[in-house]
PDB file of C-alpha atoms and ligand atoms in Angstrom:
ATOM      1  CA  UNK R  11      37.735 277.477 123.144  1.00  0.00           C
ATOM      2  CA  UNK R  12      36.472 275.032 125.769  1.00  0.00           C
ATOM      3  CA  UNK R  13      33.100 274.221 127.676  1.00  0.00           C
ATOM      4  CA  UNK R  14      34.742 275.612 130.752  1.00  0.00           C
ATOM      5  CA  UNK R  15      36.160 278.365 128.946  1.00  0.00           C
ATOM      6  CA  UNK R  16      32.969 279.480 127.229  1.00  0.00           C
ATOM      7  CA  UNK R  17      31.169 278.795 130.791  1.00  0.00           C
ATOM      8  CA  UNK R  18      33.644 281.523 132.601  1.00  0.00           C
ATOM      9  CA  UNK R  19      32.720 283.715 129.579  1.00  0.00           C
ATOM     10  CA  UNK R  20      29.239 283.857 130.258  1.00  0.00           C
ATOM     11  CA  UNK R  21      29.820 284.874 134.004  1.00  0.00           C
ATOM     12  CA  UNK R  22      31.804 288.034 132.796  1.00  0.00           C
ATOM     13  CA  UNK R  23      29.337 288.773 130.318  1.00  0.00           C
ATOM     14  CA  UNK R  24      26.146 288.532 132.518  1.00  0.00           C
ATOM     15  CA  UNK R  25      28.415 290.664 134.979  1.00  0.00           C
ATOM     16  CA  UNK R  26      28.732 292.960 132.608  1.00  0.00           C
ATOM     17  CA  UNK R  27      31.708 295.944 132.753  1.00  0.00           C
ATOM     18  CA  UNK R  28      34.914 294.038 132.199  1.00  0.00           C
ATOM     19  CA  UNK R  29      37.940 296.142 132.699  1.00  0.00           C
ATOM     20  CA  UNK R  30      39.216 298.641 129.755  1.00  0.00           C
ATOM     21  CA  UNK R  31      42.677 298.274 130.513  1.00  0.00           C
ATOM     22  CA  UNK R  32      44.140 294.603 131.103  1.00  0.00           C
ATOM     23  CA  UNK R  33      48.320 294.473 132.015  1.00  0.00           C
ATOM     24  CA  UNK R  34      50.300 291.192 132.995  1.00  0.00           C
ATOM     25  CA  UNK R  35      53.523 290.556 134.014  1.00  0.00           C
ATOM     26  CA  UNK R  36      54.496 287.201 131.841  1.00  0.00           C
ATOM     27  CA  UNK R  37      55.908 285.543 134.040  1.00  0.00           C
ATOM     28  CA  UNK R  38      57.518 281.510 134.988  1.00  0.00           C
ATOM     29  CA  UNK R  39      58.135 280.363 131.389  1.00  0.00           C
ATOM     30  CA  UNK R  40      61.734 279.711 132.628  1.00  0.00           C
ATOM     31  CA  UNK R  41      60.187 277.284 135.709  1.00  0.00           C
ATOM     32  CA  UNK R  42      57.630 275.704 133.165  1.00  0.00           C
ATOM     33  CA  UNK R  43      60.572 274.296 130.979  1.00  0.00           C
ATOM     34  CA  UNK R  44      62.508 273.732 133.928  1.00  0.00           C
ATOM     35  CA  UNK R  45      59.674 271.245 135.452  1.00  0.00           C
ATOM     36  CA  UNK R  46      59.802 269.804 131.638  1.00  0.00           C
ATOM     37  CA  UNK R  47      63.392 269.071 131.816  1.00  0.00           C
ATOM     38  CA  UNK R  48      63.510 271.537 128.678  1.00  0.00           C
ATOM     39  CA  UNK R  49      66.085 274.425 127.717  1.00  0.00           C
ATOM     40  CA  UNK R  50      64.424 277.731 128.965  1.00  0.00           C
ATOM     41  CA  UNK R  51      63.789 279.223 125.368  1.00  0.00           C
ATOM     42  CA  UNK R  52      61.265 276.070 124.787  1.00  0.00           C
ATOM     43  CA  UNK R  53      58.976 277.932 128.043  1.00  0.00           C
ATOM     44  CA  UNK R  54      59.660 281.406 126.022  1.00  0.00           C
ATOM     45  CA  UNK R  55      58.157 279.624 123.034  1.00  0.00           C
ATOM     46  CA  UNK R  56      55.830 278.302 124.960  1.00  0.00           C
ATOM     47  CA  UNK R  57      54.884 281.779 126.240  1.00  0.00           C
ATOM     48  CA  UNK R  58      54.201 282.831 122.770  1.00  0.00           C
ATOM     49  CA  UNK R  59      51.491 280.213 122.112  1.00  0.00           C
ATOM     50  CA  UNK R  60      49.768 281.869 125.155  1.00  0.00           C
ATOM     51  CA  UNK R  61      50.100 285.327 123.903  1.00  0.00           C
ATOM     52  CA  UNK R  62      48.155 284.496 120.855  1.00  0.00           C
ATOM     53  CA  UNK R  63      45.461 283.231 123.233  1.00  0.00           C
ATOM     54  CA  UNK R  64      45.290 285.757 125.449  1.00  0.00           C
ATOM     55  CA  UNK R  65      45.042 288.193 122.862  1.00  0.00           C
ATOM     56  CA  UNK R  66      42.048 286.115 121.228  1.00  0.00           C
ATOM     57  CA  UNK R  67      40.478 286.107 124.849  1.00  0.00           C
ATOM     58  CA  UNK R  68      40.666 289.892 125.189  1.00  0.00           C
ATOM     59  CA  UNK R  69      38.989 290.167 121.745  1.00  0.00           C
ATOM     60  CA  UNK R  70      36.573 287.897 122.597  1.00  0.00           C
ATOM     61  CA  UNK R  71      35.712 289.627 126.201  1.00  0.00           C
ATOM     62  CA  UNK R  72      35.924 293.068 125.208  1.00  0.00           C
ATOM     63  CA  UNK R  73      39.375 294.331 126.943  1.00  0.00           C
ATOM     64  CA  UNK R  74      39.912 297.594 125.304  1.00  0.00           C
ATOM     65  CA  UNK R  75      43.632 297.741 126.352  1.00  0.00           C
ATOM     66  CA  UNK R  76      45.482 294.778 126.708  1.00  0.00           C
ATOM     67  CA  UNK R  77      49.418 295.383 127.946  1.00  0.00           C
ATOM     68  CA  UNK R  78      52.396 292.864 128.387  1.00  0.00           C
ATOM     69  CA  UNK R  79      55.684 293.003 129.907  1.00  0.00           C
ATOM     70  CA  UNK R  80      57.634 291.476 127.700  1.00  0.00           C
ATOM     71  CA  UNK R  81      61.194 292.028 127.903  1.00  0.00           C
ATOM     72  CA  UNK R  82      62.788 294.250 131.039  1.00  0.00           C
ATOM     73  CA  UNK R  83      65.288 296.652 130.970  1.00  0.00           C
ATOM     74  CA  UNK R  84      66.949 294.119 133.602  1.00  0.00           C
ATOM     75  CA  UNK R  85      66.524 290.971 131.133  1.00  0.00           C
ATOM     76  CA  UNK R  86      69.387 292.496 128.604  1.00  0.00           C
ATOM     77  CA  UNK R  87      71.417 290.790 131.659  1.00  0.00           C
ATOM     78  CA  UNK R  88      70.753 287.659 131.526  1.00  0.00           C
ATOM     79  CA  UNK R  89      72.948 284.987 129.515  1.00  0.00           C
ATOM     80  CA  UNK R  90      73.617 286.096 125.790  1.00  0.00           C
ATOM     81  CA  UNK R  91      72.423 283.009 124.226  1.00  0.00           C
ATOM     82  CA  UNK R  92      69.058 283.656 126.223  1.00  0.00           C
ATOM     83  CA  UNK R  93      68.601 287.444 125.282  1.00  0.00           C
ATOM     84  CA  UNK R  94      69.136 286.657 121.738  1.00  0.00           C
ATOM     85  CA  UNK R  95      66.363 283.788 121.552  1.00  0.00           C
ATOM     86  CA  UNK R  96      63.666 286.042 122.970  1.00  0.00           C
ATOM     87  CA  UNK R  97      65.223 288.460 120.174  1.00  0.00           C
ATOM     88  CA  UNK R  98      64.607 286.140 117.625  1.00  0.00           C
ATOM     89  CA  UNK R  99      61.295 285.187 118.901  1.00  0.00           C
ATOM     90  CA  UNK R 100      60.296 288.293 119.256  1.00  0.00           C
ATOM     91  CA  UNK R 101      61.193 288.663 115.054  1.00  0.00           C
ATOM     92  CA  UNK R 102      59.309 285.388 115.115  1.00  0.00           C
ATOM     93  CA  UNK R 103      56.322 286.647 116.876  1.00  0.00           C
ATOM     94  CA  UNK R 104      55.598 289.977 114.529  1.00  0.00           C
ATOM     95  CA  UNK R 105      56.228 287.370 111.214  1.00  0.00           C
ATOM     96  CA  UNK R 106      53.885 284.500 111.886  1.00  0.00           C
ATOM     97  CA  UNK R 107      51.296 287.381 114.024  1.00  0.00           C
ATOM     98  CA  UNK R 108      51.454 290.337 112.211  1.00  0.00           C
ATOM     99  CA  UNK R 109      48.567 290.177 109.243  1.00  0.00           C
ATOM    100  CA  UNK R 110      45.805 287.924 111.821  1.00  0.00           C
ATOM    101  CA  UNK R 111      46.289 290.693 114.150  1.00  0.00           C
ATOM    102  CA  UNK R 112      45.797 293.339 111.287  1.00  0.00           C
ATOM    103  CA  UNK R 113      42.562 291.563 110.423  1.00  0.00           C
ATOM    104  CA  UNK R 114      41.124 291.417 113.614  1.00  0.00           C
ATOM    105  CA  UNK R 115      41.394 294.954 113.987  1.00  0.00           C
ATOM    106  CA  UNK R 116      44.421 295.080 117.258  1.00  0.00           C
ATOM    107  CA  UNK R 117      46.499 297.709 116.968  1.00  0.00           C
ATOM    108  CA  UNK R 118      50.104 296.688 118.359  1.00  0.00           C
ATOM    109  CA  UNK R 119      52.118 299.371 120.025  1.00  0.00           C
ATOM    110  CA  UNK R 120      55.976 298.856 121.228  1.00  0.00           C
ATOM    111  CA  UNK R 121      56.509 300.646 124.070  1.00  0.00           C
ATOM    112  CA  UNK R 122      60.036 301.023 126.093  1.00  0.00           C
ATOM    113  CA  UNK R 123      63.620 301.841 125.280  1.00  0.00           C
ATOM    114  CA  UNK R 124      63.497 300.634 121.483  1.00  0.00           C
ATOM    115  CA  UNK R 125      67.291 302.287 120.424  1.00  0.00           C
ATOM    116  CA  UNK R 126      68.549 299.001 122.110  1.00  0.00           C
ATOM    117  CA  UNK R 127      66.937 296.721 119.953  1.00  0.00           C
ATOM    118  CA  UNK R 128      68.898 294.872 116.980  1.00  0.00           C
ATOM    119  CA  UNK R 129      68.272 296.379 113.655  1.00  0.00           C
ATOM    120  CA  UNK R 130      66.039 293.396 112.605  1.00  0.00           C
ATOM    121  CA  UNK R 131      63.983 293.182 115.386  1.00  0.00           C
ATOM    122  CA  UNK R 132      63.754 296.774 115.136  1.00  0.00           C
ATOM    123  CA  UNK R 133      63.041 297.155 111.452  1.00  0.00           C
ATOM    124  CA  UNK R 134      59.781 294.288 112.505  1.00  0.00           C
ATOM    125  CA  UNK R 135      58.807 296.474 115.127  1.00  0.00           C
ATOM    126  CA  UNK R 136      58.660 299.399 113.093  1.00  0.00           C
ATOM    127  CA  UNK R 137      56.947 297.568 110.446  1.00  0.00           C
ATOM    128  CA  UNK R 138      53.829 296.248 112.442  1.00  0.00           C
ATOM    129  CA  UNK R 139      53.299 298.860 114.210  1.00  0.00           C
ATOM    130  CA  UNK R 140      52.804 301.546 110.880  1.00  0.00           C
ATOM    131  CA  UNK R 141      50.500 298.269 109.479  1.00  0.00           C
ATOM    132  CA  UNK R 142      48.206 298.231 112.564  1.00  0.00           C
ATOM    133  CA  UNK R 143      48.450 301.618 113.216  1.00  0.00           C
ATOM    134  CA  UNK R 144      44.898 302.659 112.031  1.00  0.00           C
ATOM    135  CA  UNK R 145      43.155 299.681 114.276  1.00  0.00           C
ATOM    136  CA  UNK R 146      41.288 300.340 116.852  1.00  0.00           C
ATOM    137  CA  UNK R 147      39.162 296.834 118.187  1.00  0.00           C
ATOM    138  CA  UNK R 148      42.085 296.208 120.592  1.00  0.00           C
ATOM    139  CA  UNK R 149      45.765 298.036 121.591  1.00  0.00           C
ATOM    140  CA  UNK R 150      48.140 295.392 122.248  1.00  0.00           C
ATOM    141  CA  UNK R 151      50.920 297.414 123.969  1.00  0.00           C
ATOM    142  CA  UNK R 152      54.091 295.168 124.090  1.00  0.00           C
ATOM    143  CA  UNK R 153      56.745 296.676 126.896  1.00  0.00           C
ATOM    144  CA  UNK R 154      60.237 295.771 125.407  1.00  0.00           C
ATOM    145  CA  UNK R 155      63.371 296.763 127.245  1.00  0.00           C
ATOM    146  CA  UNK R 156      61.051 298.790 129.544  1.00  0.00           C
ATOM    147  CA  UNK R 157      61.670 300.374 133.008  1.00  0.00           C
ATOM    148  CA  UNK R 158      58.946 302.115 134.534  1.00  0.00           C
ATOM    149  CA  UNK R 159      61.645 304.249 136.699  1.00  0.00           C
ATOM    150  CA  UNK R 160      63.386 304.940 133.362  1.00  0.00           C
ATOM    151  CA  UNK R 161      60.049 305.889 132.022  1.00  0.00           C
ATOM    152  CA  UNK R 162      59.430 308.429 134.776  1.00  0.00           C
ATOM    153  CA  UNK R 163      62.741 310.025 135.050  1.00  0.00           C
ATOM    154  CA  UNK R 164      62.430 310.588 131.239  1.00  0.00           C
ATOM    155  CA  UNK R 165      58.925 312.122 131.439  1.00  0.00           C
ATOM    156  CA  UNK R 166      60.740 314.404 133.989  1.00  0.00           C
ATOM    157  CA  UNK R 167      63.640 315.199 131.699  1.00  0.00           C
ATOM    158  CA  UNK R 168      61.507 316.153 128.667  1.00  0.00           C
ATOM    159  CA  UNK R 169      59.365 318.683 131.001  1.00  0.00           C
ATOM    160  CA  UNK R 170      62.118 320.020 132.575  1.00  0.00           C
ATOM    161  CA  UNK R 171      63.411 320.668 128.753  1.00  0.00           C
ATOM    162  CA  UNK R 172      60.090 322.525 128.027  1.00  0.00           C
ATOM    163  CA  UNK R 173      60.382 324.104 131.416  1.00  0.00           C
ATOM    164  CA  UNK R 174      64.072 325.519 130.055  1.00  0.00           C
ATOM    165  CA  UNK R 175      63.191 326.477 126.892  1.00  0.00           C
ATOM    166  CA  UNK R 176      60.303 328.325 128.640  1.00  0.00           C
ATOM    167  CA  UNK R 177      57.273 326.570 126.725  1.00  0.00           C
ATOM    168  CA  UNK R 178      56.365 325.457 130.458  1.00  0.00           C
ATOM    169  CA  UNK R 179      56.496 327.040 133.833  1.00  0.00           C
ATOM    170  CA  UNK R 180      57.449 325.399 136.643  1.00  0.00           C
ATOM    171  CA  UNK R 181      53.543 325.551 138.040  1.00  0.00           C
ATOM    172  CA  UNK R 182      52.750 323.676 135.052  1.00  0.00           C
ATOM    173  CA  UNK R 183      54.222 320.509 135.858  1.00  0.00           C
ATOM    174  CA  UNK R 184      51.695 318.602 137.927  1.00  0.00           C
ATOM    175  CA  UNK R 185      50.006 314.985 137.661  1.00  0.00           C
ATOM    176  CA  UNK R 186      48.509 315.513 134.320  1.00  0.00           C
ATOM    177  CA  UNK R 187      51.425 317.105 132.461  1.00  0.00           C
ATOM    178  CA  UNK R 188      53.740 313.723 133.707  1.00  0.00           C
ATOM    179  CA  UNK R 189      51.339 310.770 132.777  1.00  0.00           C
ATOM    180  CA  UNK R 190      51.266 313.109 129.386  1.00  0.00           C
ATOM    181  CA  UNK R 191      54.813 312.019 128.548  1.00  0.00           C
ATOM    182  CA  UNK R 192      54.636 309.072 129.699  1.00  0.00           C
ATOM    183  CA  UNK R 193      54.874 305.815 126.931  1.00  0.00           C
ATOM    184  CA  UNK R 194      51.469 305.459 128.298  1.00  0.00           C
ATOM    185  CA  UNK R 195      50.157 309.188 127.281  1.00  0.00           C
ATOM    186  CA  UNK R 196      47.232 307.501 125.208  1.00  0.00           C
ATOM    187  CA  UNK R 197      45.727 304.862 127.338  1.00  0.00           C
ATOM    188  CA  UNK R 198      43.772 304.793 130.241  1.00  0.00           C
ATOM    189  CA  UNK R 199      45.371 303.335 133.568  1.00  0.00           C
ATOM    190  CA  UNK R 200      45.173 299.784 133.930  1.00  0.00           C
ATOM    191  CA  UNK R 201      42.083 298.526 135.747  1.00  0.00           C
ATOM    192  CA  UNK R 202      43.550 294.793 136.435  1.00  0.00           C
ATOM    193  CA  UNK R 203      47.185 293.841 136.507  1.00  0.00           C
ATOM    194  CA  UNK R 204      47.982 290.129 136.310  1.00  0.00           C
ATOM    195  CA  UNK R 205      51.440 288.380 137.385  1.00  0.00           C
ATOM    196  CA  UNK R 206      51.801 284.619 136.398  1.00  0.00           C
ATOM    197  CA  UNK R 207      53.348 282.500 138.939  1.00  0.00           C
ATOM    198  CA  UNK R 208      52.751 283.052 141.796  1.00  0.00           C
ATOM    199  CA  UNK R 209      55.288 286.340 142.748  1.00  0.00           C
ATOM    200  CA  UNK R 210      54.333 289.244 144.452  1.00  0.00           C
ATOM    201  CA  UNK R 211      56.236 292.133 143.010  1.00  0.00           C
ATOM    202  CA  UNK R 212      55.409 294.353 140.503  1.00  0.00           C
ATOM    203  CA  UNK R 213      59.021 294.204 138.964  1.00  0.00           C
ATOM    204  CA  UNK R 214      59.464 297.982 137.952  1.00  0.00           C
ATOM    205  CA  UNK R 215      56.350 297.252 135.302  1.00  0.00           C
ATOM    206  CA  UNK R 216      53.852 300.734 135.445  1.00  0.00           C
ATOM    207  CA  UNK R 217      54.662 302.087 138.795  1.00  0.00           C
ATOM    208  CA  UNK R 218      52.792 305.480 138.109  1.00  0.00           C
ATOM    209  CA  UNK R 219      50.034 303.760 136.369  1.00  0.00           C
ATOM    210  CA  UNK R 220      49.179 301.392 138.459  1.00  0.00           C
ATOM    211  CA  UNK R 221      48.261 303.373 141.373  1.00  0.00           C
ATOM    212  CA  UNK R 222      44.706 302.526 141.828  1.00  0.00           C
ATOM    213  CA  UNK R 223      45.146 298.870 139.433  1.00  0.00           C
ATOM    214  CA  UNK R 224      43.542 295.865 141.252  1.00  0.00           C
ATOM    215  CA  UNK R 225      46.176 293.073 141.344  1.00  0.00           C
ATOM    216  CA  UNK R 226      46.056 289.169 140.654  1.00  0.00           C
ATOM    217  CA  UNK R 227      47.932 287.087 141.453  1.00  0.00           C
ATOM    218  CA  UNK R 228      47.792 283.764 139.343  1.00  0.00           C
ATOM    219  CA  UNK R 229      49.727 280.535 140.378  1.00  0.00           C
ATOM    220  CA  UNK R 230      49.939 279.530 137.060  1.00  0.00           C
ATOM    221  CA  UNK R 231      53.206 279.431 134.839  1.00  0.00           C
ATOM    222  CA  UNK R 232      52.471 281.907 131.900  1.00  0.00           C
ATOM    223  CA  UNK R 233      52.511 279.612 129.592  1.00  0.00           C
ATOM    224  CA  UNK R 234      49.828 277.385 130.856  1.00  0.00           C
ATOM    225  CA  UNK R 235      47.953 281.089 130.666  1.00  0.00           C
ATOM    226  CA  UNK R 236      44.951 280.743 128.735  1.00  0.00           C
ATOM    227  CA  UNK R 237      41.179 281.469 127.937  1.00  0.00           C
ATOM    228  CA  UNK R 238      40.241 280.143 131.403  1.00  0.00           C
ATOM    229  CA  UNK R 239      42.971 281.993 133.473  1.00  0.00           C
ATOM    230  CA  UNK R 240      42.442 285.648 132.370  1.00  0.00           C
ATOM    231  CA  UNK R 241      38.600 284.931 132.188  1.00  0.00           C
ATOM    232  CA  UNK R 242      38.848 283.818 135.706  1.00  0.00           C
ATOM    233  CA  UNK R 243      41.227 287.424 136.938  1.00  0.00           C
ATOM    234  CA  UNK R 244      38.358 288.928 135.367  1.00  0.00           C
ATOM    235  CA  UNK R 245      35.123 287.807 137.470  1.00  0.00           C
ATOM    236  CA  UNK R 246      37.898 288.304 140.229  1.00  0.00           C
ATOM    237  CA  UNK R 247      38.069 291.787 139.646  1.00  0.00           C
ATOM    238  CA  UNK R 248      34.656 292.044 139.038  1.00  0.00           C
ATOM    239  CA  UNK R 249      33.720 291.487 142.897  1.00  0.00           C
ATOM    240  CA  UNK R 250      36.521 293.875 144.037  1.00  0.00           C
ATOM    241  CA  UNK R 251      34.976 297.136 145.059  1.00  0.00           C
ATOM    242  CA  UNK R 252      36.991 299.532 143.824  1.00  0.00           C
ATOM    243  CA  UNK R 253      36.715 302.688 145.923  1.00  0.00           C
ATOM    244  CA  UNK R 254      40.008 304.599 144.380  1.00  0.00           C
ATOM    245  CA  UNK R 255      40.680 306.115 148.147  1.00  0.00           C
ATOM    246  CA  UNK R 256      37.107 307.020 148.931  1.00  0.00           C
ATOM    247  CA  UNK R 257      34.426 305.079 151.000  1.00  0.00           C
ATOM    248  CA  UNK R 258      32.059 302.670 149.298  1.00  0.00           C
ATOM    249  CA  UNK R 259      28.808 303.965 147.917  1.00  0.00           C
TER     250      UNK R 259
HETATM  251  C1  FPP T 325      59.391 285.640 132.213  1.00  0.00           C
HETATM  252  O1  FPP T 325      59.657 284.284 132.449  1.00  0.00           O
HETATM  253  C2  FPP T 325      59.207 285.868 130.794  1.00  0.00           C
HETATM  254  C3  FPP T 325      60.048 286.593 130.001  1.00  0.00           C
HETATM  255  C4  FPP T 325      61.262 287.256 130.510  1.00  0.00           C
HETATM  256  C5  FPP T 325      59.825 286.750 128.559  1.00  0.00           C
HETATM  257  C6  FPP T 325      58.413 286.850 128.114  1.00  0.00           C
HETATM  258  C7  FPP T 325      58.334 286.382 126.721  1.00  0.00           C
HETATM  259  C8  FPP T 325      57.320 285.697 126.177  1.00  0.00           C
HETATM  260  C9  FPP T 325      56.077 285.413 126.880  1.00  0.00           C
HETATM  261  C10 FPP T 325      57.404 285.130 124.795  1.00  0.00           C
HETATM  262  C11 FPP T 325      57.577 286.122 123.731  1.00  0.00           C
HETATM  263  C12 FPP T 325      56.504 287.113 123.674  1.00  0.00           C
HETATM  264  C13 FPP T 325      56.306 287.897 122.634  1.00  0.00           C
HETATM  265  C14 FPP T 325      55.260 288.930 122.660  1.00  0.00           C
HETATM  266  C15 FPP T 325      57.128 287.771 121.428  1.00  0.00           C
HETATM  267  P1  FPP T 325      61.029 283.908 133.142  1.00  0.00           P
HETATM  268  O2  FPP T 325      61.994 283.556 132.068  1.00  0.00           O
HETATM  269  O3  FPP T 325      61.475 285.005 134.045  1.00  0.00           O
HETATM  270  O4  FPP T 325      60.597 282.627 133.946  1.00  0.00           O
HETATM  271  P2  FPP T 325      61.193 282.115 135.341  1.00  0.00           P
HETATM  272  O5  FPP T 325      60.943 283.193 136.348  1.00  0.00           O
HETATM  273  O6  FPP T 325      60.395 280.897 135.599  1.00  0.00           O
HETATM  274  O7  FPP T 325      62.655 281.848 135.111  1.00  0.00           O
END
C-alpha cells in the first residue's frame, strides 16, 4: 500500500456503496513486455503479480464479486509455446496462491469450458476450488477457456433439454430461467467492468451480464494494474448515475 493508494481509498470509503460485482478484461501484458524488450510470458508473469494485488484491493474495499478474464476460448489459438506458459502459470498461480487466499476468506471459482484443460492444471483447479469452497469474504471467479456466446448457446441447450424431457414448457423459458444456467447462476451482474489498455471491445467476456455494467476503460497495461488503478475505476463509477433504462430520480 501507498500514500496515494490509501488516499484514493478514503474517497471510496467516504463515498460509500462501492460496487458488489467488479469484472476486468486483463488485458496488454503482451505490449508491456514488448515495450521491455521481454518474451511475452515475462508480461503474463507480470500479470500475475497484479492479480494478487487486485485481489488484496478488492478485500480491502469491500468488492463482493471480483471476476477476471483470464484465458479465452480464442487464446487456445495462439502459438503453442505461449498457451502452454499461461498453462503452467496458471498451475503456478493456484500453488504459490492457494492457502493465503483460503485464509483470507476468497472463495475461487473456475468458470468456462474446463474439459479442455490439461489434467494438471485441471486436477489444481479442482483442488482449490473444493478448499475455498466454504469462503465467503470474496468470490474470485477466474474465466478460463470462456466464451460468453458459448456460454449462452449452452444455457439454451440445457433448457431446451428440460423443455424435451418435459420438466419445462416452452412459456417457461424467459430471462430468469437463462441467466439461471448460466456459469454466472450465483452472482449478481457486474456493476463495473474494467478493460486494461486502452481497447474498446468487450471481447466475447459476459455479453448477457453485462447489460446494464458501467464500463472503464483504463490506459494502463494490466500489469502495471494496481491498488491505485481499480481504486480509481471505482470513484469513477461512483459519479456515474446509473439509471438502468429509466430517468434519473
Ligand atoms: C491479455 O494480454 C492477457 C492474457 C491473455 C492472459 C491473462 C493472464 C494473466 C493476467 C496471468 C495469469 C493469471 C492467472 C489468474 C493465473 P495479451 O497477451 O493479450 O496482451 P497484448 O494484447 O498486449 O498482446
Amino acid at each position: 500500500m501507498s500514500a496515494a493508494s490509501d488516499d484514493l481509498l478514503a474517497k471510496v470509503r467516504v463515498q460509500g456503496a462501492v460496487p458488489r460485482h467488479v469484472a476486468i478484461i486483463m488485458d496488454g501484458n503482451g505490449r508491456w513486455a514488448r515495450e521491455r524488450l521481454l518474451p511475452r510470458p515475462i508480461g503474463h508473469r507480470q500479470g500475475m503479480k497484479a492479480v494478487r494485488e487486485v485481489v488484496e484491493a478488492s478485500l480491502e474495499v469491500g468488492v463482493e464479486v471480483l471476476s477476471l478474464f483470464a484465458f479465452s476460448q480464442e487464446n487456445w489459438q495462439r502459438p503453442a509455446g505461449e498457451v502452454s506458459a499461461l498453462m503452467s502459470l496458471l498451475e503456478e498461480y493456484i500453488q504459490k496462491e492457494a492457502d493465503e487466499l483460503d485464509a483470507q476468506g476468497v472463495r475461487v471459482v473456475f468458470l468456462g469450458d474446463l474439459d479442455r484443460l490439461g489434467t494438471p492444471q485441471r486436477a489444481a483447479v479442482d483442488r482449490v476450488m473444493a478448499q475455498t469452497a466454504a469462503n465467503s469474504k470474496l468470490v474470485l471467479n477466474l474465466f478460463i477457456s470462456y466464451g460468453s456466446r458459448a456460454e449462452i448457446t449452452r444455457a439454451a441447450r440445457l433448457l431446451a433439454e428440460e423443455v424435451a424431457a418435459g420438466r419445462m414448457t416452452p412459456a417457461q423459458v424467459d430471462e430468469a430461467a437463462l441467466a439461471g444456467k448460466l456459469f454466472t447462476a450465483d452472482c449478481p451482474d457486474p456493476d463495473l467492468l474494467i478493460r486494461t489498455s486502452g481497447e474498446m471491445r468487450i471481447s466475447n467476456f459476459l455479453l448477457w451480464q453485462l447489460a446494464y455494467t458501467e464500463l472503464h476503460i483504463s490506459p494502463v497495461f494490466w500489469p502495471d494494474f494496481g491498488r491505485c488503478e481499480l481504486y480509481g475505476a471505482i470513484l469513477d463509477f461512483l459519479n456515474r448515475d446509473r439509471r438502468f433504462g429509466r430517468v434519473s430520480a
